[in-house]
Short mmCIF file of C-alpha atoms in Angstrom, two decimals:
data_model
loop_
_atom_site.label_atom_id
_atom_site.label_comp_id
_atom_site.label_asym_id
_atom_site.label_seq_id
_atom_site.Cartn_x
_atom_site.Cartn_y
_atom_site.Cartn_z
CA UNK A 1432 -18.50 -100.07 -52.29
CA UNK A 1433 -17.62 -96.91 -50.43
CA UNK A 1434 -14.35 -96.19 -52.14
CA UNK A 1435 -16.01 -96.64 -55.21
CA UNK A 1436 -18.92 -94.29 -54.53
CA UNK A 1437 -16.26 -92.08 -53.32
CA UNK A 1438 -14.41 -92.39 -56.49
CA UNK A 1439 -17.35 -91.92 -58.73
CA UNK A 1440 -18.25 -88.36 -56.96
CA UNK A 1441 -14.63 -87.59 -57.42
CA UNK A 1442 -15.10 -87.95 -61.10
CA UNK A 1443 -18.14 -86.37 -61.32
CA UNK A 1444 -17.04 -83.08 -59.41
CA UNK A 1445 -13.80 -83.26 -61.97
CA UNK A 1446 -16.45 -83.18 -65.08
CA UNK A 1447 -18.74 -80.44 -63.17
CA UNK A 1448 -15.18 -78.39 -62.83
CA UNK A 1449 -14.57 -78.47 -66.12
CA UNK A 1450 -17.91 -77.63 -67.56
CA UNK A 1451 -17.26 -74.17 -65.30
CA UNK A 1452 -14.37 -73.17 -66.70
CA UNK A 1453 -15.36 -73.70 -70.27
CA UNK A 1454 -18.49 -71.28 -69.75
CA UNK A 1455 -16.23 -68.85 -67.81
CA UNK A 1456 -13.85 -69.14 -70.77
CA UNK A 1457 -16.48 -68.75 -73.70
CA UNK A 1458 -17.54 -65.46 -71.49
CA UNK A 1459 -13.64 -63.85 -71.79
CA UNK A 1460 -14.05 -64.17 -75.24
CA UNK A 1461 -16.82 -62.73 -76.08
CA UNK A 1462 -15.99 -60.24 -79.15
CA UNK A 1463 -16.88 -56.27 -78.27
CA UNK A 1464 -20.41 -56.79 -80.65
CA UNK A 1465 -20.99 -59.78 -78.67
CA UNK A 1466 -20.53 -57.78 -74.96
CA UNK A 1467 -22.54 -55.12 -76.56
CA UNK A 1468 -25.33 -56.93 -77.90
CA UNK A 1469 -25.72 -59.19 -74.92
CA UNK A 1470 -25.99 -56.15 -72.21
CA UNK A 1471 -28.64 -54.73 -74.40
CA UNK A 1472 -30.03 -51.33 -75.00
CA UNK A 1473 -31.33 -49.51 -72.44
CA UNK A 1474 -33.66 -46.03 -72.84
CA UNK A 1475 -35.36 -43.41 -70.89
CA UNK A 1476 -36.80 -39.64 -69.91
CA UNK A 1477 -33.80 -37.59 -68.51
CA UNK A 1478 -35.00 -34.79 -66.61
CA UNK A 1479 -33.40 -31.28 -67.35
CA UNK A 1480 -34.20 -27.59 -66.75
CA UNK A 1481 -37.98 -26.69 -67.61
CA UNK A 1482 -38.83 -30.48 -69.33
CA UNK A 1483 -37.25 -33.95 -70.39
CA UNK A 1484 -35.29 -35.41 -72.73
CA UNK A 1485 -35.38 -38.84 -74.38
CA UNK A 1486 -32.54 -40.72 -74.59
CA UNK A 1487 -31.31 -44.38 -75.65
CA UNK A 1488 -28.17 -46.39 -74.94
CA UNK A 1489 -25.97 -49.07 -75.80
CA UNK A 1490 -22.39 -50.86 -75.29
CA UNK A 1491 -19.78 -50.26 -73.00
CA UNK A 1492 -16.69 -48.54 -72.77
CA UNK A 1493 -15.69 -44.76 -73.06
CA UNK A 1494 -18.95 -42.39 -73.68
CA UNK A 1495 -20.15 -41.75 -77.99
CA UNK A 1496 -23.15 -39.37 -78.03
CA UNK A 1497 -24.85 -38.79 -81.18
CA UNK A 1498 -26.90 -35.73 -82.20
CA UNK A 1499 -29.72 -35.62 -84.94
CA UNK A 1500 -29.85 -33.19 -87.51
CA UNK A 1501 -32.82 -30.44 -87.58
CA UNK A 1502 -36.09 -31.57 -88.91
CA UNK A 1503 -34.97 -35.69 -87.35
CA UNK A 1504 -35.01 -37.15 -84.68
CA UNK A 1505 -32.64 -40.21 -83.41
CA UNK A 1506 -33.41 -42.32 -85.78
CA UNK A 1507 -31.09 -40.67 -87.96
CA UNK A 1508 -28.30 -43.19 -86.10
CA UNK A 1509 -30.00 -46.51 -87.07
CA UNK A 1510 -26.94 -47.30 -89.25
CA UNK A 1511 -24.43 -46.15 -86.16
CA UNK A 1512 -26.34 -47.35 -82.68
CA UNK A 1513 -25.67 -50.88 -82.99
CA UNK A 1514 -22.17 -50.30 -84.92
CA UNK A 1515 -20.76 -47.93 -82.66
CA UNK A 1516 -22.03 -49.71 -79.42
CA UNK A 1517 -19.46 -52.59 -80.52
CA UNK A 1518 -16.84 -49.81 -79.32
CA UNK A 1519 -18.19 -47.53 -77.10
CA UNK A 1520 -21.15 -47.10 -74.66
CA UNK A 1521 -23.31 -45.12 -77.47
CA UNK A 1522 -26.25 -42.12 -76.36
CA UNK A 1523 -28.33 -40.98 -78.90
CA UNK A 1524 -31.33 -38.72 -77.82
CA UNK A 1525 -34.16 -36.14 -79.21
CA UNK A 1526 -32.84 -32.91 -78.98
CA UNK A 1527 -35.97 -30.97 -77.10
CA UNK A 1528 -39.11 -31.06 -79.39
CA UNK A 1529 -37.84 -33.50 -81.65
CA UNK A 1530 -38.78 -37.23 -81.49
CA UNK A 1531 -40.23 -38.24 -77.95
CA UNK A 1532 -38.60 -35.23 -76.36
CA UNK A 1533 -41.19 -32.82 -75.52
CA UNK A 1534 -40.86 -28.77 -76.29
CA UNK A 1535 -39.49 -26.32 -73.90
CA UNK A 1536 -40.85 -24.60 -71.03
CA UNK A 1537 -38.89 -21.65 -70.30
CA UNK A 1538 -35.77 -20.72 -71.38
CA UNK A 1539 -33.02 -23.20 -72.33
CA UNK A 1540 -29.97 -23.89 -74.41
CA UNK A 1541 -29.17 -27.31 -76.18
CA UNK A 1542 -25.57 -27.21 -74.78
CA UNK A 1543 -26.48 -26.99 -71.30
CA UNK A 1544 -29.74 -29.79 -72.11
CA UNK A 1545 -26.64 -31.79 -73.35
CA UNK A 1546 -24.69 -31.73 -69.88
CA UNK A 1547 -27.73 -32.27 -67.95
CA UNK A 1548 -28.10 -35.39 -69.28
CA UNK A 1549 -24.24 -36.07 -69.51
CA UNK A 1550 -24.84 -36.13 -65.66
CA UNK A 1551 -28.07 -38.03 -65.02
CA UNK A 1552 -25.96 -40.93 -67.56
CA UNK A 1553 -23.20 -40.09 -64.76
CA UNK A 1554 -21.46 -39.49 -67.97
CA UNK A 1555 -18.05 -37.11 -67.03
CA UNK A 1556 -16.06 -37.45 -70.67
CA UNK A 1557 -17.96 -38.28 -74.05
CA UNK A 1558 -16.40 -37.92 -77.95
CA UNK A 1559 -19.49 -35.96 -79.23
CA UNK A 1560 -20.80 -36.57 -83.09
CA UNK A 1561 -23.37 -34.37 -84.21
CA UNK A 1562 -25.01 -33.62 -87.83
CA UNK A 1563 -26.09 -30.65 -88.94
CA UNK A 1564 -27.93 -29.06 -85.96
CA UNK A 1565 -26.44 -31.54 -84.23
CA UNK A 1566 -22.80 -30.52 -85.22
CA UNK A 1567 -24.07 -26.66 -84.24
CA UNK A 1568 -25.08 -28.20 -80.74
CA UNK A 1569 -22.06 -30.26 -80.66
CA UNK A 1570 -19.63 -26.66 -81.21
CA UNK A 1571 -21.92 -25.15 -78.32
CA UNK A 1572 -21.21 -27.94 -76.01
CA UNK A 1573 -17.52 -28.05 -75.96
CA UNK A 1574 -17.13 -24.51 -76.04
CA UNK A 1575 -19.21 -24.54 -72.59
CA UNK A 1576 -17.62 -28.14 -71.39
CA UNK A 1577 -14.36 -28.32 -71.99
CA UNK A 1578 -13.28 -31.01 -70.20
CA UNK A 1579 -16.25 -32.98 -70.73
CA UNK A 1580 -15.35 -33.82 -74.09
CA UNK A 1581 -13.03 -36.31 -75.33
CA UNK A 1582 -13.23 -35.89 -79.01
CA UNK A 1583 -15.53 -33.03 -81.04
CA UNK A 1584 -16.63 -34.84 -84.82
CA UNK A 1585 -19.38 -32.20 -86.60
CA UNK A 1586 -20.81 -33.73 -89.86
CA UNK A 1587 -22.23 -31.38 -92.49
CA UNK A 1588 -22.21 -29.31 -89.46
CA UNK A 1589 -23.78 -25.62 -88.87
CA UNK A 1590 -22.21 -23.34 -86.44
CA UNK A 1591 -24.14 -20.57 -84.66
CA UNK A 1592 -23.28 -17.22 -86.02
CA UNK A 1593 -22.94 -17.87 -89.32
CA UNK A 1594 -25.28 -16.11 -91.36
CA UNK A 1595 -26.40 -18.46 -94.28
CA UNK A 1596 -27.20 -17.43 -97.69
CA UNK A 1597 -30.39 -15.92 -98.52
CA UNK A 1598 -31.35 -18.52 -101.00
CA UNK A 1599 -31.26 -21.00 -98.09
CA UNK A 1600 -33.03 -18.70 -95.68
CA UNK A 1601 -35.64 -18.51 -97.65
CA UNK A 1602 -36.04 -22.38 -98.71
CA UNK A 1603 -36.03 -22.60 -95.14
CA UNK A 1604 -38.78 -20.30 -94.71
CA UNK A 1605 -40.80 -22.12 -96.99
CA UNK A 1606 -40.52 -25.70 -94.98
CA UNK A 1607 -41.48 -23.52 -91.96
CA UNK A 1608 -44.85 -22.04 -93.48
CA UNK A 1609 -45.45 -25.23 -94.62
CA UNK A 1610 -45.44 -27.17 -91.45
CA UNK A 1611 -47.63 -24.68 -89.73
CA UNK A 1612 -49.86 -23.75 -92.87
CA UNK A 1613 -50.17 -27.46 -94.83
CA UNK A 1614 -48.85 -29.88 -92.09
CA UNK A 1615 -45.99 -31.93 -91.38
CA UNK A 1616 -45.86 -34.15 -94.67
CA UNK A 1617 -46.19 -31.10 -96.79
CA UNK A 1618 -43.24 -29.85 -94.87
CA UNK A 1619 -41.17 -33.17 -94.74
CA UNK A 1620 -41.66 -33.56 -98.44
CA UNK A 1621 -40.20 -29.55 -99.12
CA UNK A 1622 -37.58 -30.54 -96.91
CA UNK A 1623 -36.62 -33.41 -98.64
CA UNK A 1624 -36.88 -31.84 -102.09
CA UNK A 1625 -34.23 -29.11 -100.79
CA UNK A 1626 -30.54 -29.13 -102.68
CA UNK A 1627 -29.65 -30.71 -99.33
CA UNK A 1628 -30.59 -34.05 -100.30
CA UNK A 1629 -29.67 -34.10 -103.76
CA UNK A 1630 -28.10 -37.48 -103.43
CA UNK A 1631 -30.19 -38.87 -100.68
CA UNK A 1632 -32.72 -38.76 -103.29
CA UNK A 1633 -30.97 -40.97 -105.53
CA UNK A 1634 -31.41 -43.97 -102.88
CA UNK A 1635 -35.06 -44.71 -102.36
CA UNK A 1636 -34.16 -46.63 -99.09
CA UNK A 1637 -32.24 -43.51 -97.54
CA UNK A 1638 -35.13 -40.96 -98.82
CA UNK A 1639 -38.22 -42.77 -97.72
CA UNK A 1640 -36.38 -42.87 -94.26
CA UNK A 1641 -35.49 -39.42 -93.95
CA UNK A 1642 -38.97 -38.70 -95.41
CA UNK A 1643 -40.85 -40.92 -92.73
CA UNK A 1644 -38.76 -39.24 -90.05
CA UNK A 1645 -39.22 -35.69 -91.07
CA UNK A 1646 -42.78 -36.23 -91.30
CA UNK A 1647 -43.03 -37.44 -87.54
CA UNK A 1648 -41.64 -33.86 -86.51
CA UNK A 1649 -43.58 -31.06 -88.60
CA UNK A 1650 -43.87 -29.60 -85.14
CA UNK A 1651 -39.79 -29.01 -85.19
CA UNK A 1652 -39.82 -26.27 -87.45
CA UNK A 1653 -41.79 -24.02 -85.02
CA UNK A 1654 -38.21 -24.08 -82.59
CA UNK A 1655 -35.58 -21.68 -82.96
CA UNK A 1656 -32.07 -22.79 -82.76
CA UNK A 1657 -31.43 -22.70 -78.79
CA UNK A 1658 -27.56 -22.03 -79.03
CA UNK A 1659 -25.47 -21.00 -76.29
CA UNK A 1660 -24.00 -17.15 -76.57
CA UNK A 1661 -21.75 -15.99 -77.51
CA UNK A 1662 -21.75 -17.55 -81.10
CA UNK A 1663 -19.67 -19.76 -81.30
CA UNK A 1664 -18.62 -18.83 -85.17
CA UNK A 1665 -15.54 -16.31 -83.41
CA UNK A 1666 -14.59 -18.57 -80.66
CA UNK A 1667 -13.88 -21.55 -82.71
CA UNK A 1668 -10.00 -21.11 -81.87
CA UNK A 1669 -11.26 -22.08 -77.96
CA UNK A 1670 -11.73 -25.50 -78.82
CA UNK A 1671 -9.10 -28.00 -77.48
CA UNK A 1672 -10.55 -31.57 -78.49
CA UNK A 1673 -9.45 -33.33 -81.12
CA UNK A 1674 -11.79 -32.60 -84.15
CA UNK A 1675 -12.39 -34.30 -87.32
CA UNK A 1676 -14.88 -32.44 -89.17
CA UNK A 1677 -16.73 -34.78 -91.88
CA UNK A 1678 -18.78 -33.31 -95.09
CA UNK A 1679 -20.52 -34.90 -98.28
CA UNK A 1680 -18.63 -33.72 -101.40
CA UNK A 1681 -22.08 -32.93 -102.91
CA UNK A 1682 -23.29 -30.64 -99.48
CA UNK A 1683 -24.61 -26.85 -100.97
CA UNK A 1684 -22.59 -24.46 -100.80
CA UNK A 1685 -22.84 -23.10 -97.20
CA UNK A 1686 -22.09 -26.33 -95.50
CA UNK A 1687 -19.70 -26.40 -97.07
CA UNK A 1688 -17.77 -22.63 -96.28
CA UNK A 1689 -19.13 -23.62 -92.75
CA UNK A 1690 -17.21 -26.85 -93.06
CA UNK A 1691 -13.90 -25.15 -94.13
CA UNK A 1692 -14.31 -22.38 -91.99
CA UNK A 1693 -14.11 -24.89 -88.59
CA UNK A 1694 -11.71 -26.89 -89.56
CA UNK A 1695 -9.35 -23.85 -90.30
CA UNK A 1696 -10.44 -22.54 -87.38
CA UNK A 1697 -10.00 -25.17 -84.54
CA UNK A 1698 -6.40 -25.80 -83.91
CA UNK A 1699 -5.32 -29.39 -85.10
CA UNK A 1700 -8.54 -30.16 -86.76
CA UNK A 1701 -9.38 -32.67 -89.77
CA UNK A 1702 -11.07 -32.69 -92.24
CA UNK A 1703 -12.50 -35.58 -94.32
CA UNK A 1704 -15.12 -35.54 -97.43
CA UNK A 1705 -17.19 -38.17 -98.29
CA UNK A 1706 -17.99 -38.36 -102.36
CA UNK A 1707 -20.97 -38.88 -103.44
CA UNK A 1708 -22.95 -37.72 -100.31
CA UNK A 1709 -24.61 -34.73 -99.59
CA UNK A 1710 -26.61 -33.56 -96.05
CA UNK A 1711 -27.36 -37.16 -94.67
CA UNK A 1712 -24.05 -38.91 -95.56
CA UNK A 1713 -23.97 -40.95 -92.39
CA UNK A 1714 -27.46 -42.77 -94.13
CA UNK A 1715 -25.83 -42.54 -97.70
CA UNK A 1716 -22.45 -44.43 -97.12
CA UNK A 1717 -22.82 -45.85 -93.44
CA UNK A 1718 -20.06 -48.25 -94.23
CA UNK A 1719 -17.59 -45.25 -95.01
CA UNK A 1720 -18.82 -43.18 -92.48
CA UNK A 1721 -18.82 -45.40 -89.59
CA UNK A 1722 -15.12 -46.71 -90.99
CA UNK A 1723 -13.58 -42.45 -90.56
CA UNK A 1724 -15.12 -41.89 -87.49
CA UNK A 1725 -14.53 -45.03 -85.86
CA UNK A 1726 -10.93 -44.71 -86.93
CA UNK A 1727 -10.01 -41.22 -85.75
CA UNK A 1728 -11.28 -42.21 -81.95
CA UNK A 1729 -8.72 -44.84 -82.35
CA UNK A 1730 -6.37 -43.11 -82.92
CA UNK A 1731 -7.07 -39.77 -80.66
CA UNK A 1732 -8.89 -40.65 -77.74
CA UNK A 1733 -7.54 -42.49 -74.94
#
């Protein structure tokens, strides 16, 4: 009776062995989506100088952080958070007084907001993707942080120090009265309307989006662009990362110079065009988008 007590344990440690390895196994291969997904996304209030900023993450792996476009907020990355975070360990925050990040007090630059919470994420080395303002921001920040950036990807990107035409100035103007004269939808629908979003129009998914998001920050256009000095429009030849500069096909006319004019202008840059898209490509043609820029960190980051 004892030996087969003894023998029946035996077995059942054998069974209980084997279950173990099975789960440990089923854990090694979990795909990069799966990892991602099952860590979860994680978000907070980063403090830096004179106020916060509000921040989300996701994934694991080497640093992504991606920068809204004036008149957004985050949101603008609802097609990349999830995708990217299958590759990296993805930050997207509100730029300060956009979204849930409050407006200044005191003086500030976006650039140096950007490394401050670089270092309360103990974040040393991040590929940085920014649209629009978020490209301009982007510039700023490796021109001040060299070595903190791995990879430098502007979209339909500004630049500070470029002087943009006087037809734009003055559209832009108009949003601006707008929101502080008629309110925040008045001033998200303008927006909207602008030659910007020409094709974004065309999708009612994309526009109602961009529409509902612009709306949410009316109080945005009362903020000056906080860029780091000197311009960075002369000092473009500085920049050492690896750059791919992205741009709808469709973009006005001054994105598009702007466009040309940085990736002539950083040494070893590239440029690719989207068709069919205009200011908010990464919304337009997620698929595409996500496909480039997911391809050149491949292939130039470590």
């Amino acid at each position: 009776m004892v030996n087969a007590a003894r023998t029946q344990l035996f077995i059942w440690l054998c069974i209980l062995q084997l279950l173990v390895f099975h789960s440990a196994a089923g854990k090694e291969a979990e795909t990069p989506a799966q990892h991602a997904a099952a860590s979860g996304p994680t978000s907070g209030m980063a403090d830096v100088k004179g106020g916060k900023l509000y921040y989300e993450s996701n994934g694991t792996g080497a640093a992504l952080v991606l920068i809204h476009g004036g008149g957004f907020d985050r949101r603008m990355w609802d097609d990349q958070f999830n995708a990217f975070a299958a590759h990296h360990k993805v930050i997207r925050y509100d730029v300060r007084g956009f979204g849930q990040s409050p407006r200044a007090r005191g003086d500030y630059t976006n650039a140096a907001d950007l490394y401050e919470l670089l270092n309360a994420l103990h974040v040393s080395k991040a590929a940085i993707v920014g649209v629009s303002l978020g490209g301009r921001i982007a510039i700023d920040f490796a021109l001040a942080h060299p070595d903190m950036v791995a990879a430098l990807i502007p979209v339909a990107t500004g630049v500070s120090g470029f002087q943009f035409s006087d037809e734009f100035l003055d559209r832009a103007q108009a949003v601006g009265a707008a929101a502080s004269m008629q309110g925040a939808a008045r001033a998200a629908q303008l927006w909207l309307d602008d030659p910007l979003f020409s094709q974004a129009r065309k999708n009612p998914n994309v526009h109602h989006k961009l529409l509902e998001i612009a709306a949410a920050n009316g109080d945005s256009w009362q903020i000056s662009p906080a860029d780091s000095r000197p311009a960075a429009l002369d000092r473009l030849a500085e920049i050492r990362a690896p750059t791919l500069v992205v741009v709808g096909s469709d973009d006005i006319p001054d994105i598009q110079q702007i466009a040309d004019i940085v990736a002539a202008k950083i040494p070893g840059a590239k440029k690719a065009v989207i068709p069919q898209t205009d200011h908010a490509l990464n919304l337009e043609r997620p698929d595409q988008f996500n496909r480039i820029v997911l391809e050149f960190l491949r292939t130039h980051t470590p």
